[in-house]
């Protein structure tokens, strides 16, 4: 996820959300509808969505991060068409129920960690800046990365680093974490980054050896993939006919989940092999819109983090008797 402004001590550089215009172009197909920005961040997408909406429309912003919610509160004061919900997009049903919305015209998800979170050393997301080893998108929840590493079993640490980071030296890293924590608590990003560098015997060109480990621990601590699967289903369940789900991913694990989810819905019910297809076989209530999109060269030049961004779009094209959002 990237945002429209960089936050943190001494930071005031303007910053544009990745795939901003194209994401909003795909999302808003009814200017009088109700929409959800499920990853509000610092409001880059939300502000452009509101620019596209009429006076009777409404936009709900959702985010785990208290800093993001403070920004959302200010936007809600300025624009009565906007409201916010502090929580995960996995709680989309609850957020919509509080507003008595049965269905929505579009949901946007801009996944992963935001630029302000990465750029703020006190949040502990980046191995490039020394700070507390936290990594929580919502610091009010537990445990932090440091707390988990202090207590987790060596096998569990290795499994997390392998599953969410696809780090082939996960066992070596986990072994050194457990050995090192007997000597001193691992409480800062620098400590963990140096430990991983020590544990990884082969370094990749142009890639810090701690990249995969930091990604893995962050995804695990914040339940990112579990929340994504719940959030995707909640979103399509609430889409009105013609409504769209727009998802921007920033690493392959996220994109695999999104790609498989959208592909399976667009295919519709699949019969077991060997069973003849009948003319009245139930058709899919969804379709894919276009192909996967990536940031252009200008966006990548403006923000190097955009180079891995992938956007996918799914549209509801009919009612679905098994969906809560159907008419």
Coordinates of C-alpha atoms in Angstrom, one line a residue:
X1 CA 0.0 0.0 0.0
X2 CA 1.3 3.4 -0.8
X3 CA -0.1 6.8 0.3
X4 CA -0.4 10.4 -0.8
X5 CA 1.9 11.8 1.9
X6 CA 5.0 10.6 3.7
X7 CA 4.7 11.0 7.4
X8 CA 7.3 11.0 10.2
X9 CA 9.9 13.3 11.7
X10 CA 10.9 15.9 9.2
X11 CA 9.1 14.3 6.4
X12 CA 6.9 16.4 4.2
X13 CA 7.5 15.2 0.6
X14 CA 4.4 14.7 -1.5
X15 CA 3.8 11.2 -2.6
X16 CA 1.2 9.7 -5.0
X17 CA -0.6 6.5 -4.4
X18 CA 0.4 3.7 -6.8
X19 CA -2.0 3.0 -9.7
X20 CA -4.2 5.9 -8.3
X21 CA -6.1 7.0 -11.4
X22 CA -6.5 3.6 -13.0
X23 CA -7.7 2.0 -9.7
X24 CA -10.4 4.7 -9.2
X25 CA -11.3 4.6 -12.9
X26 CA -12.1 0.9 -12.6
X27 CA -13.8 1.2 -9.2
X28 CA -16.3 4.1 -9.7
X29 CA -18.9 3.2 -12.3
X30 CA -21.9 4.8 -10.5
X31 CA -21.2 8.3 -9.1
X32 CA -24.2 8.0 -6.8
X33 CA -23.3 4.7 -5.2
X34 CA -21.8 3.5 -1.9
X35 CA -18.1 2.6 -1.9
X36 CA -15.4 1.2 0.4
X37 CA -11.8 2.1 0.5
X38 CA -10.8 -0.9 2.6
X39 CA -7.2 0.2 3.1
X40 CA -7.5 4.0 3.7
X41 CA -3.8 4.6 4.5
X42 CA -3.4 8.4 4.3
X43 CA -6.4 8.8 2.0
X44 CA -4.8 9.1 -1.5
X45 CA -7.4 6.8 -3.2
X46 CA -10.2 8.0 -1.0
X47 CA -9.8 11.7 -2.0
X48 CA -9.8 10.8 -5.7
X49 CA -12.9 8.6 -5.2
X50 CA -14.7 11.4 -3.5
X51 CA -13.8 13.7 -6.4
X52 CA -15.6 11.2 -8.7
X53 CA -18.8 10.9 -6.5
X54 CA -22.0 12.9 -6.5
X55 CA -23.6 14.6 -3.5
X56 CA -25.7 11.6 -2.6
X57 CA -22.9 9.0 -2.7
X58 CA -20.9 7.8 0.3
X59 CA -17.5 6.4 0.9
X60 CA -16.4 4.3 3.9
X61 CA -12.7 4.2 4.8
X62 CA -11.3 1.2 6.7
X63 CA -7.9 0.9 8.3
X64 CA -6.1 -0.9 11.2
X65 CA -3.6 1.8 11.8
X66 CA -4.5 4.5 14.4
X67 CA -2.4 7.1 12.4
X68 CA -4.5 6.4 9.3
X69 CA -7.7 6.8 11.3
X70 CA -6.6 10.2 12.6
X71 CA -6.2 11.2 8.9
X72 CA -9.6 9.7 8.2
X73 CA -11.3 11.6 11.0
X74 CA -10.1 14.9 9.5
X75 CA -11.4 13.9 6.0
X76 CA -14.8 13.0 7.6
X77 CA -15.0 16.5 9.1
X78 CA -14.3 18.1 5.7
X79 CA -16.6 15.9 3.6
X80 CA -19.9 14.5 5.0
X81 CA -19.9 11.9 2.2
X82 CA -17.0 10.1 4.0
X83 CA -17.0 8.0 7.2
X84 CA -14.5 5.7 8.7
X85 CA -14.1 2.3 10.5
X86 CA -11.1 1.4 12.7
X87 CA -10.3 -2.2 12.0
X88 CA -9.3 -4.8 9.4
X89 CA -11.1 -5.2 6.1
X90 CA -11.7 -8.7 7.4
X91 CA -14.4 -7.0 9.5
X92 CA -16.1 -5.6 6.5
X93 CA -19.4 -7.1 7.4
X94 CA -19.4 -5.4 10.8
X95 CA -18.4 -2.1 9.2
X96 CA -21.2 -2.2 6.7
X97 CA -23.7 -3.5 9.3
X98 CA -23.1 -0.4 11.4
X99 CA -24.1 1.7 8.5
X100 CA -27.0 -0.5 7.6
X101 CA -25.6 -1.1 4.1
X102 CA -26.8 -4.3 2.4
X103 CA -24.6 -3.9 -0.6
X104 CA -22.0 -1.6 -2.1
X105 CA -21.0 -0.5 -5.6
X106 CA -17.3 -1.1 -5.2
X107 CA -14.5 -2.1 -2.8
X108 CA -10.9 -1.1 -3.2
X109 CA -8.0 -2.9 -1.4
X110 CA -4.5 -1.6 -1.6
X111 CA -2.6 -4.3 0.2
X112 CA 0.6 -4.4 2.3
X113 CA 2.5 -1.9 4.3
X114 CA 2.2 1.8 3.5
X115 CA 5.0 4.3 2.8
X116 CA 4.4 6.2 6.0
X117 CA 4.6 3.0 8.0
X118 CA 7.9 2.0 6.2
X119 CA 9.4 5.5 6.5
X120 CA 8.6 5.8 10.3
X121 CA 11.5 4.0 12.1
X122 CA 9.4 3.8 15.3
X123 CA 7.0 1.4 13.6
X124 CA 9.7 -1.2 13.1
X125 CA 8.7 -2.3 9.5
X126 CA 12.0 -1.5 7.8
X127 CA 15.4 -3.0 8.2
X128 CA 16.8 0.2 6.5
X129 CA 16.0 2.3 9.7
X130 CA 16.9 1.3 13.2
X131 CA 13.9 1.3 15.6
X132 CA 11.8 -0.8 17.9
X133 CA 11.1 -4.3 16.4
X134 CA 7.3 -3.8 16.3
X135 CA 5.8 -4.3 12.9
X136 CA 2.2 -4.1 14.0
X137 CA -0.2 -2.2 11.7
X138 CA -2.3 -1.6 14.8
X139 CA 0.1 -1.0 17.8
X140 CA -2.8 -1.6 20.2
X141 CA -2.8 -5.3 19.3
X142 CA -0.4 -7.9 20.5
X143 CA 2.1 -9.4 20.1
X144 CA 4.8 -7.2 18.5
X145 CA 7.4 -8.8 16.4
X146 CA 9.9 -8.6 19.3
X147 CA 7.5 -10.2 21.7
X148 CA 6.8 -13.1 19.3
X149 CA 10.5 -13.7 18.6
X150 CA 11.2 -13.8 22.3
X151 CA 8.8 -16.6 22.9
X152 CA 8.2 -18.6 19.7
X153 CA 9.5 -22.1 19.2
X154 CA 12.4 -22.5 16.8
X155 CA 10.3 -24.6 14.5
X156 CA 7.5 -22.1 14.4
X157 CA 9.9 -19.3 13.6
X158 CA 11.4 -21.3 10.7
X159 CA 7.9 -22.2 9.4
X160 CA 6.8 -18.5 9.4
X161 CA 9.9 -17.3 7.6
X162 CA 9.5 -20.1 5.0
X163 CA 5.8 -19.9 4.5
X164 CA 5.4 -16.1 4.3
X165 CA 8.9 -15.1 3.1
X166 CA 9.8 -18.1 1.0
X167 CA 13.3 -17.8 2.6
X168 CA 15.3 -20.9 1.8
X169 CA 17.6 -20.3 4.8
X170 CA 14.7 -20.1 7.3
X171 CA 15.9 -22.9 9.5
X172 CA 19.4 -21.3 9.9
X173 CA 17.8 -17.9 10.7
X174 CA 15.4 -19.5 13.3
X175 CA 18.3 -21.4 14.9
X176 CA 20.3 -18.2 15.3
X177 CA 17.4 -16.3 16.6
X178 CA 16.8 -18.8 19.4
X179 CA 20.6 -18.9 20.2
X180 CA 21.0 -15.2 20.2
X181 CA 18.0 -14.4 22.4
X182 CA 19.6 -16.5 25.2
X183 CA 22.4 -13.8 25.2
X184 CA 20.3 -10.7 24.6
X185 CA 16.7 -9.7 23.8
X186 CA 16.2 -9.0 20.1
X187 CA 14.3 -5.7 20.3
X188 CA 15.4 -3.6 17.4
X189 CA 15.2 -3.8 13.6
X190 CA 19.0 -3.4 13.3
X191 CA 19.5 -6.4 15.6
X192 CA 17.3 -8.6 13.6
X193 CA 18.7 -7.4 10.2
X194 CA 22.2 -8.0 11.3
X195 CA 21.3 -11.4 12.7
X196 CA 19.7 -12.5 9.4
X197 CA 22.7 -11.2 7.4
X198 CA 24.9 -13.4 9.6
X199 CA 22.7 -16.4 9.2
X200 CA 22.3 -16.2 5.4
X201 CA 25.4 -17.7 3.7
X202 CA 24.6 -16.6 0.2
X203 CA 23.6 -13.0 -0.6
X204 CA 21.5 -11.9 -3.5
X205 CA 22.6 -9.0 -5.7
X206 CA 20.7 -5.8 -5.1
X207 CA 18.6 -7.4 -2.3
X208 CA 19.1 -7.1 1.4
X209 CA 19.3 -10.6 3.0
X210 CA 16.7 -9.6 5.6
X211 CA 14.1 -8.6 3.0
X212 CA 12.2 -11.9 3.1
X213 CA 12.4 -12.4 6.8
X214 CA 11.0 -9.0 7.6
X215 CA 8.2 -9.5 5.1
X216 CA 7.4 -12.9 6.6
X217 CA 7.3 -11.7 10.2
X218 CA 5.2 -8.7 9.3
X219 CA 2.6 -10.8 7.4
X220 CA 2.4 -13.2 10.2
X221 CA 2.1 -10.7 13.0
X222 CA -0.7 -8.8 11.2
X223 CA -2.5 -11.9 9.9
X224 CA -2.4 -10.4 6.5
X225 CA -3.1 -13.4 4.3
X226 CA -5.8 -14.7 6.6
X227 CA -7.5 -11.3 6.7
X228 CA -7.1 -11.0 2.9
X229 CA -9.0 -14.3 2.3
X230 CA -11.8 -13.2 4.7
X231 CA -11.9 -9.7 3.3
X232 CA -12.1 -10.8 -0.3
X233 CA -15.1 -13.0 0.4
X234 CA -16.8 -10.4 2.4
X235 CA -16.3 -7.9 -0.4
X236 CA -17.8 -10.0 -3.2
X237 CA -20.7 -11.0 -0.9
X238 CA -21.6 -7.4 -0.6
X239 CA -21.1 -6.3 -4.2
X240 CA -24.2 -5.0 -6.0
X241 CA -24.8 -6.1 -9.6
X242 CA -22.3 -4.1 -11.6
X243 CA -20.2 -3.5 -8.5
X244 CA -16.4 -4.1 -8.7
X245 CA -13.7 -5.3 -6.4
X246 CA -10.3 -3.7 -7.2
X247 CA -7.2 -5.1 -5.5
X248 CA -3.6 -3.9 -5.7
X249 CA -1.0 -6.4 -4.4
X250 CA 2.7 -5.8 -3.8
X251 CA 4.2 -9.2 -3.4
X252 CA 3.6 -12.6 -5.0
X253 CA 2.0 -14.3 -1.9
X254 CA -0.8 -11.7 -1.9
X255 CA -1.2 -11.7 -5.7
X256 CA -1.5 -15.5 -5.7
X257 CA -4.4 -15.4 -3.3
X258 CA -6.2 -12.6 -5.2
X259 CA -5.6 -14.2 -8.6
X260 CA -6.9 -17.6 -7.5
X261 CA -9.9 -16.1 -5.7
X262 CA -11.0 -14.0 -8.7
X263 CA -10.2 -16.7 -11.3
X264 CA -12.3 -19.3 -9.4
X265 CA -15.3 -16.9 -9.1
X266 CA -15.1 -15.9 -12.7
X267 CA -15.1 -19.5 -13.8
X268 CA -18.2 -20.3 -11.9
X269 CA -19.2 -23.7 -10.5
X270 CA -16.9 -26.4 -11.7
X271 CA -18.2 -29.9 -12.3
X272 CA -16.1 -33.0 -11.5
X273 CA -14.3 -34.5 -14.5
X274 CA -16.4 -37.0 -16.4
X275 CA -19.8 -35.4 -15.8
X276 CA -21.4 -34.1 -19.0
X277 CA -22.1 -30.4 -19.1
X278 CA -25.7 -29.5 -19.6
X279 CA -27.1 -26.4 -21.3
X280 CA -28.7 -25.1 -18.1
X281 CA -25.5 -25.3 -16.1
X282 CA -25.3 -22.3 -13.7
X283 CA -23.2 -19.5 -15.0
X284 CA -20.8 -17.4 -13.0
X285 CA -22.1 -14.2 -11.4
X286 CA -18.7 -12.6 -11.8
X287 CA -16.3 -11.7 -14.6
X288 CA -12.7 -10.5 -14.7
X289 CA -12.2 -7.0 -16.0
X290 CA -9.2 -6.7 -18.2
X291 CA -5.8 -8.2 -17.5
X292 CA -3.6 -7.7 -14.5
X293 CA -2.2 -4.2 -14.5
X294 CA 1.1 -2.9 -13.4
X295 CA 2.6 0.5 -12.6
X296 CA 4.0 2.4 -15.6
X297 CA 7.6 3.6 -15.9
X298 CA 6.7 7.1 -14.6
X299 CA 5.1 5.7 -11.5
X300 CA 8.1 3.4 -10.8
X301 CA 10.4 6.3 -11.3
X302 CA 8.4 8.3 -8.8
X303 CA 8.2 5.5 -6.3
X304 CA 10.5 2.4 -6.5
X305 CA 8.0 0.4 -4.4
X306 CA 5.5 0.6 -7.3
X307 CA 7.6 -1.8 -9.4
X308 CA 6.0 -4.8 -7.8
X309 CA 2.4 -3.6 -7.8
X310 CA -0.2 -5.7 -9.6
X311 CA -3.9 -4.7 -9.9
X312 CA -6.7 -7.1 -10.6
X313 CA -10.4 -6.3 -11.0
X314 CA -13.5 -8.4 -10.6
X315 CA -17.1 -7.4 -11.4
X316 CA -20.4 -8.9 -10.3
X317 CA -22.6 -9.3 -13.4
X318 CA -25.7 -10.9 -11.9
X319 CA -27.5 -12.0 -8.8
X320 CA -26.2 -15.0 -6.8
X321 CA -28.6 -16.8 -4.5
X322 CA -25.8 -17.8 -2.2
X323 CA -24.6 -14.2 -1.7
X324 CA -25.7 -11.8 1.0
X325 CA -25.3 -8.9 -1.4
X326 CA -27.7 -10.2 -4.0
X327 CA -31.0 -8.6 -4.7

